[in-house]
XYZ file of C-alpha atoms in Angstrom:
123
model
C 24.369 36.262 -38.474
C 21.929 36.455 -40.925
C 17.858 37.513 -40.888
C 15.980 35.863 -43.853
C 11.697 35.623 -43.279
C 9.106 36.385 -45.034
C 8.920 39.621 -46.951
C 8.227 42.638 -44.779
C 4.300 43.916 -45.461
C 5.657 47.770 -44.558
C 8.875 49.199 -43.951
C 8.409 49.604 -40.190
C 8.622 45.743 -40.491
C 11.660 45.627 -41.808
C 13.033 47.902 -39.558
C 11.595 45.946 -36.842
C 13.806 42.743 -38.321
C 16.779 45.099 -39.054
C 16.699 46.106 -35.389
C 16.340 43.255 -33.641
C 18.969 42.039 -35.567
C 21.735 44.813 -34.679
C 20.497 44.072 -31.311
C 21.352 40.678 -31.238
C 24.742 40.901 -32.128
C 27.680 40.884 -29.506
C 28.996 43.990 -29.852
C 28.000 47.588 -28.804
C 26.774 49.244 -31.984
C 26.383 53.282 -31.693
C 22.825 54.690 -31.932
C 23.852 57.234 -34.585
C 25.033 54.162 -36.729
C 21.720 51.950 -35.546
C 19.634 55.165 -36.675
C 21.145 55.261 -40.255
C 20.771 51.897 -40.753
C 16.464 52.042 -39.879
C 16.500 54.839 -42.196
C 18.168 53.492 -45.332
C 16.210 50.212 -44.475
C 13.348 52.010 -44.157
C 14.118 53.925 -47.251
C 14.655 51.066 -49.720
C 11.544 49.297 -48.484
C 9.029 52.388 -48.782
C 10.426 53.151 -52.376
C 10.319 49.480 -53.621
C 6.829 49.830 -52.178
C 5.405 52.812 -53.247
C 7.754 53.410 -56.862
C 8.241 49.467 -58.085
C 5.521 47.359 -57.759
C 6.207 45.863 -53.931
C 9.379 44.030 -52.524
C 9.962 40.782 -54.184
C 13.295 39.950 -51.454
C 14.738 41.090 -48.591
C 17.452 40.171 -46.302
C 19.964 41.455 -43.485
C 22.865 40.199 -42.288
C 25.752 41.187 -40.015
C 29.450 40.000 -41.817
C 32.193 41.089 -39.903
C 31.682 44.622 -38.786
C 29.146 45.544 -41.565
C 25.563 45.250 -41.910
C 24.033 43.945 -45.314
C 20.850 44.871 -46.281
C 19.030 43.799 -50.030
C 15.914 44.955 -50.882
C 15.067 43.569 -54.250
C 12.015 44.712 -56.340
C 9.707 44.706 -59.014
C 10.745 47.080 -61.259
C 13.748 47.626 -63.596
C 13.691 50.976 -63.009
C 16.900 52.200 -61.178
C 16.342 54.799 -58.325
C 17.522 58.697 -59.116
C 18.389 61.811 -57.417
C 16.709 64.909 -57.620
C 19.412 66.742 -59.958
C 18.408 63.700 -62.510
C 14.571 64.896 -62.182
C 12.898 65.182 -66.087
C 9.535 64.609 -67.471
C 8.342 66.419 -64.411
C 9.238 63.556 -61.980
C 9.176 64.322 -57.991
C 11.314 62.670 -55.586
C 15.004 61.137 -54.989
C 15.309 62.873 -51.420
C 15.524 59.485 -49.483
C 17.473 58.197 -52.551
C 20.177 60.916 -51.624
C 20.249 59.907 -47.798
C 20.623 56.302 -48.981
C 23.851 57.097 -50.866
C 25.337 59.469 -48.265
C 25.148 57.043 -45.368
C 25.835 53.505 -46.560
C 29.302 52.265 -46.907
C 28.505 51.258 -50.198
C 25.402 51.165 -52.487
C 25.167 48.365 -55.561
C 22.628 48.075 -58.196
C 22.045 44.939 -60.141
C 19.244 43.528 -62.273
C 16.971 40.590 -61.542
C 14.962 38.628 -63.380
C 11.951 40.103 -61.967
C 13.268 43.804 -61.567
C 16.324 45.213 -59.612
C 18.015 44.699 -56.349
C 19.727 47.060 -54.126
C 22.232 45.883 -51.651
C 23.127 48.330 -49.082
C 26.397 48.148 -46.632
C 26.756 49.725 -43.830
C 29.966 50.019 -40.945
C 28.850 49.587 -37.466
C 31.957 50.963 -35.892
């Protein structure tokens, strides 16, 4: 099951997409684990939003017992934690929660920027 639209305008759109999608899968997925996926989806969308020039792609999907969520962007720029702050930069707390509740967290490059895909176990 896949969710492919239009690009979400905010990121309580995309969590609104990323819900409803978790919701219309067959199985029973926990709250705690429906939670932590609105927040990293919410997370990824806000930065590419407010840090990268706007979201240039997003999708969801549900493959086996895992949601997939990619969030691509305009900039090349690759997110950072707060112990990488320099130059007087603020910021990388939502960055952190991203990385300590996905499954797994890649990177890659795009023509137009970056893209982060996110998974995520729902059991």
């Amino acid at each position: 099951m896949a969710l492919t639209a239009e690009l979400p305008a905010t990121s309580g759109e995309a969590r609104d997409r990323v819900l409803a999608l978790l919701r219309a899968g067959h199985r029973q997925v926990d709250d705690v684990v429906v939670a932590d996926a609105l927040l990293i989806t919410s997370e990824l969308v806000t930065n590419a939003l407010r840090h990268a020039g706007g979201v240039t792609g997003f999708t969801a999907r549900i493959s086996s017992d895992r949601l997939e969520v990619t969030v691509e962007d305009a900039s090349p720029v690759r997110p950072f934690v707060p112990s990488d702050t320099r130059d007087g930069r603020i910021g990388g707390y939502g960055w952190s929660l991203v990385g300590r509740l996905a499954t797994s967290v890649v990177i890659t490059s795009t023509v137009f920027g970056k893209g982060i895909h996110v998974t995520l176990r729902l059991r």
